[in-house]
Amino acid sequence: MNRPAAIAETELHAFIDGELPPDRVAAVRAALAAEPALAARAAAYRADKLALRALFGPIADRPLPPAWIARIAGHRPARRLAATRRMAIAAGLVLALAGGAGTLLLRGGDTILAEAEGARDGTLRPTGSFVAQAGSAYMLQAALGLNVRPPDLAKFGYHLVTVDFYAGPAAGLVYRNAQGAELSIYVRKSHGDARFDLLRRGKLRVCIWQDDVVSAVMTADMPAGEMMRVASAAYASLDM
Amino acid sequence: MVDVRDLEDDLALSTPPADRAGMGDFYAAVMRLSLEHRQILLLVGVEGLSYREVAAELGVPIGTVMSRLARARERLREALDGPGAGAQIVPLHPSRGSAP
């Protein structure tokens, strides 16, 4: 009996994902038929893929609140606003990117995301709003009781425009770039364990980070890679 | 509202009671992966993006997407099956194997 031609590891996964070129499908099928261990492994990979969908899919399918989406898209021309709404309402992705010390989200219990949502849609009323100024860092420290400062995101093209304060206490830092795109960071004292999560809705990203001192939610309309870079820089420069 | 706290409720609704402990283990295994492995697994497995779309999203060549995905799935299997599980993997053609 002829042994089936070898297949590449990447071909096995492309087969599972329906991405394999048609002219290689027969080879993969033959390899799976000839190698029970390979077939078992492929079945396990398929099961893992289904489990991922079962675990994260329910959250990924939820839309963000329209008011949140509208505020983020509000500084764009109408044509882009419509596109952004469509993207945001479409099924999105929760990228659960907990850090090494991250606590399982299953056991999470803080309300930082709900608070940030309230700050964005206006249901959480600020106790004061200020145009960004040289004293913003001092105001932030005094209001939050934390040794923090507004992150400098100038190298990414974003500049702090307003600082809103909320009961809690908490603060909302609103940044804008030259094109009018808005990036916001909601920050307050930490009420929970370490975590780092990135949620995606179309082009819209919401990044949540929390350590034993600070909880923060960053929201912006940018690709995942850029979001990670900006969020990492923001996190690193938040401390005084 | 999008709230990660609701994940627990989602699990309760989407999985049979007998499977919930298993899903917890699965979740823990996913969280032990590196950031880039978790990211690519979710982009392909949950978001349903094509390899080409993932490549564009991450700004990497499509070959990198394929090799990273293969490695991520292998790591997840190892996390689920325990140390040494990788040794059970059937080696494929070395010249066509995935990149590191």
Coordinates of C-alpha atoms in Angstrom, one line a residue:
Chain A
M1 CA 0.0 0.0 0.0
N2 CA 1.3 3.4 -0.9
R3 CA 1.9 5.7 2.1
P4 CA 0.1 9.1 1.6
A5 CA 2.3 12.1 0.8
A6 CA 3.3 14.1 3.8
I7 CA 1.4 17.2 4.6
A8 CA 2.6 20.3 6.3
E9 CA 1.4 21.2 9.8
T10 CA 0.0 24.5 8.4
E11 CA -2.0 22.5 5.8
L12 CA -3.7 20.5 8.5
H13 CA -4.9 23.8 10.1
A14 CA -5.8 25.3 6.7
F15 CA -7.9 22.2 6.1
I16 CA -9.7 22.6 9.5
D17 CA -10.4 26.3 8.7
G18 CA -11.5 25.8 5.1
E19 CA -8.5 27.7 3.8
L20 CA -6.7 24.9 2.1
P21 CA -6.2 25.2 -1.7
P22 CA -8.4 22.7 -3.5
D23 CA -5.5 20.9 -5.0
R24 CA -4.2 19.9 -1.5
V25 CA -7.5 18.8 0.0
A26 CA -7.2 15.2 -1.3
A27 CA -3.7 14.9 0.2
V28 CA -4.8 16.0 3.6
R29 CA -7.8 13.7 3.5
A30 CA -5.5 10.8 2.6
A31 CA -3.1 11.6 5.4
L32 CA -6.0 11.8 7.9
A33 CA -7.3 8.4 6.7
A34 CA -3.9 6.8 6.9
E35 CA -2.9 8.2 10.3
P36 CA -5.4 7.7 13.1
A37 CA -3.2 9.8 15.5
L38 CA -3.2 12.6 13.0
A39 CA -7.0 12.3 12.6
A40 CA -7.4 12.4 16.4
R41 CA -5.3 15.5 16.6
A42 CA -7.3 17.2 13.8
A43 CA -10.5 16.3 15.7
A44 CA -9.1 17.8 18.9
Y45 CA -8.2 21.0 17.1
R46 CA -11.7 21.2 15.6
A47 CA -13.2 20.6 19.1
D48 CA -11.0 23.4 20.5
K49 CA -12.1 25.7 17.8
L50 CA -15.8 25.0 18.6
A51 CA -15.1 25.4 22.3
L52 CA -13.5 28.8 21.7
R53 CA -16.6 29.9 19.9
A54 CA -18.9 28.5 22.6
L55 CA -16.9 30.2 25.3
F56 CA -16.3 33.6 23.8
G57 CA -18.9 33.8 21.1
P58 CA -21.8 35.0 23.3
I59 CA -19.9 38.1 24.3
A60 CA -18.5 38.7 20.9
D61 CA -21.9 38.8 19.4
R62 CA -23.2 41.5 21.7
P63 CA -23.4 45.0 20.3
L64 CA -21.9 48.0 22.2
P65 CA -24.4 50.6 23.3
P66 CA -25.4 52.9 20.4
A67 CA -24.6 56.0 22.5
W68 CA -21.1 54.7 23.1
I69 CA -20.6 54.0 19.4
A70 CA -22.0 57.3 18.4
R71 CA -19.8 59.3 20.7
I72 CA -16.7 57.6 19.4
A73 CA -17.8 58.1 15.8
G74 CA -19.3 61.5 16.5
H75 CA -16.3 63.5 15.2
R76 CA -16.2 61.8 11.9
P77 CA -17.9 62.8 8.6
A78 CA -21.4 61.3 8.3
R79 CA -20.3 58.8 5.6
R80 CA -17.8 57.3 8.0
L81 CA -20.2 57.4 10.9
A82 CA -22.6 55.1 9.1
A83 CA -19.8 52.7 8.3
T84 CA -18.6 52.7 11.9
R85 CA -22.0 52.0 13.2
R86 CA -22.4 49.0 10.8
M87 CA -19.0 47.7 11.9
A88 CA -19.7 48.2 15.6
I89 CA -23.1 46.6 15.5
A90 CA -21.8 43.6 13.6
A91 CA -20.5 40.6 15.5
G92 CA -17.2 41.5 17.2
L93 CA -14.5 39.8 19.1
V94 CA -13.5 39.7 22.7
L95 CA -9.8 39.3 22.8
A96 CA -9.3 38.1 26.4
L97 CA -5.7 39.2 26.8
A98 CA -5.2 38.7 30.5
G99 CA -1.6 39.3 31.5
G100 CA 0.5 36.8 33.3
A101 CA -1.0 37.7 36.6
G102 CA -4.5 38.0 35.2
T103 CA -7.4 36.7 37.1
L104 CA -9.9 34.6 35.2
L105 CA -12.7 36.7 33.8
L106 CA -15.1 34.1 35.0
R107 CA -14.4 35.2 38.5
G108 CA -14.4 38.9 37.7
G109 CA -16.7 41.1 39.7
D110 CA -15.8 44.8 39.1
T111 CA -17.9 47.3 37.3
I112 CA -15.2 49.3 35.6
L113 CA -16.6 48.7 32.1
A114 CA -20.1 49.7 33.1
E115 CA -18.7 52.8 34.7
A116 CA -16.7 53.7 31.6
E117 CA -19.8 53.1 29.5
G118 CA -21.8 55.4 31.7
A119 CA -19.1 58.1 31.4
R120 CA -19.2 57.9 27.6
D121 CA -22.9 57.8 27.1
G122 CA -23.6 60.6 29.7
T123 CA -25.6 58.5 32.2
L124 CA -22.7 58.9 34.6
R125 CA -22.7 62.7 35.1
P126 CA -19.3 64.4 35.6
T127 CA -18.9 66.4 38.8
G128 CA -16.6 68.7 36.8
S129 CA -15.1 69.0 33.3
F130 CA -11.9 70.8 32.5
V131 CA -10.0 71.7 29.3
A132 CA -6.6 70.0 29.4
Q133 CA -4.0 72.3 30.9
A134 CA -0.6 72.1 32.6
G135 CA -2.2 71.4 36.0
S136 CA -4.3 68.4 34.7
A137 CA -1.9 65.9 36.3
Y138 CA -2.2 67.6 39.7
M139 CA -6.0 67.7 39.4
L140 CA -6.0 64.0 38.5
Q141 CA -3.9 63.1 41.5
A142 CA -5.9 65.2 43.9
A143 CA -9.2 63.9 42.6
L144 CA -8.4 60.2 42.5
G145 CA -6.0 60.0 45.4
L146 CA -3.6 58.2 43.1
N147 CA -0.1 59.0 42.0
V148 CA -1.0 59.1 38.3
R149 CA -0.8 61.6 35.4
P150 CA -2.6 61.7 32.0
P151 CA -0.6 59.5 29.7
D152 CA 1.3 61.4 27.0
L153 CA 0.1 59.9 23.7
A154 CA 1.5 62.6 21.4
K155 CA 3.8 60.1 19.7
F156 CA 0.6 58.3 18.5
G157 CA -0.9 61.6 17.4
Y158 CA -3.4 61.9 20.2
H159 CA -3.5 65.0 22.5
L160 CA -5.4 65.4 25.7
V161 CA -8.4 67.8 25.2
T162 CA -10.6 67.4 28.3
V163 CA -10.6 65.9 31.7
D164 CA -13.9 64.9 33.3
F165 CA -14.2 64.0 37.0
Y166 CA -16.8 61.6 38.4
A167 CA -18.0 60.6 41.8
G168 CA -16.3 57.5 43.0
P169 CA -13.9 59.1 42.4
A170 CA -13.0 58.5 38.8
A171 CA -11.8 60.5 35.8
G172 CA -12.4 60.5 32.1
L173 CA -9.5 61.6 29.9
V174 CA -10.5 62.5 26.4
Y175 CA -7.8 62.6 23.7
R176 CA -8.2 63.6 20.0
N177 CA -6.0 63.4 17.0
A178 CA -5.6 65.8 14.0
Q179 CA -8.4 64.0 12.2
G180 CA -10.8 64.4 15.1
A181 CA -10.7 60.8 16.1
E182 CA -11.4 60.4 19.8
L183 CA -9.6 58.2 22.3
S184 CA -10.8 58.1 25.9
I185 CA -9.4 56.6 29.1
Y186 CA -11.6 56.1 32.1
V187 CA -9.5 55.7 35.3
R188 CA -10.0 55.1 39.0
K189 CA -8.6 53.2 41.9
S190 CA -8.5 49.5 41.4
H191 CA -11.3 47.4 43.0
G192 CA -10.1 44.1 41.7
D193 CA -7.4 41.8 40.6
A194 CA -4.9 42.2 37.8
R195 CA -6.3 41.8 34.3
F196 CA -5.7 43.1 30.8
D197 CA -8.5 42.6 28.2
L198 CA -9.0 43.8 24.7
L199 CA -12.5 43.8 23.3
R200 CA -13.3 44.3 19.6
R201 CA -16.4 45.5 17.9
G202 CA -15.7 46.0 14.2
K203 CA -13.0 48.7 14.1
L204 CA -13.8 49.7 17.6
R205 CA -11.6 48.5 20.5
V206 CA -12.1 48.7 24.2
C207 CA -9.0 47.9 26.3
I208 CA -9.4 47.2 30.0
W209 CA -6.4 47.1 32.3
Q210 CA -6.2 46.8 36.0
D211 CA -3.4 46.2 38.5
D212 CA -3.5 46.4 42.2
V213 CA -3.6 50.3 42.1
V214 CA -5.4 51.4 39.0
S215 CA -8.4 50.3 36.9
A216 CA -8.7 51.9 33.4
V217 CA -10.7 51.5 30.3
M218 CA -9.4 52.8 27.0
T219 CA -11.7 53.1 24.0
A220 CA -10.7 54.1 20.5
D221 CA -11.3 53.2 16.8
M222 CA -8.0 51.7 15.7
P223 CA -6.6 48.3 14.6
A224 CA -5.7 45.8 17.3
G225 CA -2.0 46.1 16.9
E226 CA -2.1 49.9 17.3
M227 CA -4.5 49.6 20.2
M228 CA -2.1 47.3 22.0
R229 CA 0.8 49.7 21.4
V230 CA -1.2 52.8 22.5
A231 CA -2.7 50.9 25.5
S232 CA 0.7 49.6 26.6
A233 CA 2.2 53.1 26.3
A234 CA -0.7 54.6 28.2
Y235 CA -0.4 52.0 30.9
A236 CA 3.3 52.6 31.2
S237 CA 3.1 56.4 31.4
L238 CA 0.0 56.6 33.7
D239 CA 2.2 56.3 36.8
M240 CA 4.0 59.4 38.0
Chain B
M1 CA -24.1 46.2 27.7
V2 CA -20.8 44.6 27.1
D3 CA -19.6 43.3 30.4
V4 CA -17.0 40.5 30.8
R5 CA -18.7 39.6 34.1
D6 CA -21.6 38.2 32.1
L7 CA -19.3 35.5 30.7
E8 CA -20.3 33.3 33.6
D9 CA -23.9 33.7 32.7
D10 CA -23.2 33.0 29.1
L11 CA -21.4 29.8 30.0
A12 CA -24.4 28.8 32.1
L13 CA -26.7 29.3 29.1
S14 CA -24.5 27.9 26.4
T15 CA -23.1 24.8 27.9
P16 CA -24.8 21.8 29.6
P17 CA -24.2 21.6 33.3
A18 CA -21.9 18.7 33.0
D19 CA -19.6 20.6 30.6
R20 CA -19.2 23.8 32.7
A21 CA -16.3 22.5 34.7
G22 CA -14.6 21.5 31.5
M23 CA -15.2 24.9 30.0
G24 CA -13.6 26.4 33.0
D25 CA -10.5 24.3 32.5
F26 CA -10.6 25.2 28.8
Y27 CA -10.8 28.9 29.7
A28 CA -7.9 28.5 32.1
A29 CA -5.9 26.8 29.4
V30 CA -6.6 29.6 26.9
M31 CA -5.5 32.2 29.5
R32 CA -2.2 30.5 29.9
L33 CA -1.3 31.0 26.3
S34 CA 0.8 33.9 25.2
L35 CA -0.9 37.1 24.1
E36 CA -0.2 36.5 20.4
H37 CA -1.4 32.9 20.5
R38 CA -4.6 33.9 22.3
Q39 CA -5.1 36.7 19.8
I40 CA -4.8 34.6 16.7
L41 CA -6.9 31.7 18.1
L42 CA -9.8 34.2 18.8
L43 CA -9.5 36.0 15.5
V44 CA -9.8 32.8 13.6
G45 CA -11.9 30.7 15.9
V46 CA -14.3 33.3 17.3
E47 CA -14.3 36.2 14.9
G48 CA -14.2 33.9 12.0
L49 CA -11.7 36.0 10.0
S50 CA -9.9 34.5 7.0
Y51 CA -6.2 34.0 7.1
R52 CA -5.8 36.9 4.8
E53 CA -8.0 39.1 7.0
V54 CA -6.0 38.2 10.1
A55 CA -2.8 39.0 8.2
A56 CA -4.1 42.4 7.3
E57 CA -5.4 42.9 10.9
L58 CA -2.1 42.1 12.5
G59 CA 0.1 43.5 9.8
V60 CA 2.0 40.2 9.3
P61 CA 2.5 37.9 6.2
I62 CA -0.1 35.2 5.7
G63 CA 2.6 32.6 6.2
T64 CA 3.2 34.0 9.7
V65 CA -0.5 33.8 10.4
M66 CA -0.6 30.1 9.4
S67 CA 2.5 29.1 11.4
R68 CA 1.4 31.1 14.4
L69 CA -2.0 29.6 14.4
A70 CA -0.6 26.1 14.1
R71 CA 1.7 26.8 17.1
A72 CA -1.1 28.4 19.1
R73 CA -3.3 25.4 18.6
E74 CA -0.5 23.0 19.6
R75 CA 0.2 25.1 22.7
L76 CA -3.5 25.0 23.7
R77 CA -3.6 21.3 23.3
E78 CA -0.5 21.0 25.5
A79 CA -2.2 23.2 28.1
L80 CA -5.3 21.1 28.0
D81 CA -3.5 17.7 28.0
G82 CA -0.7 18.6 30.4
P83 CA 3.1 18.5 30.1
G84 CA 4.4 16.1 27.6
A85 CA 1.3 16.1 25.4
G86 CA 3.4 17.6 22.6
A87 CA 5.5 14.4 22.4
Q88 CA 2.4 12.6 21.2
I89 CA 2.1 14.8 18.2
V90 CA 2.6 13.0 14.9
P91 CA 5.5 14.7 13.1
L92 CA 4.7 15.9 9.6
H93 CA 7.0 16.4 6.7
P94 CA 9.9 18.4 8.1
S95 CA 10.5 20.4 5.0
R96 CA 6.9 21.6 5.0
G97 CA 6.5 22.0 8.7
S98 CA 5.4 25.2 10.5
A99 CA 7.8 28.0 11.2
P100 CA 8.8 28.7 14.8

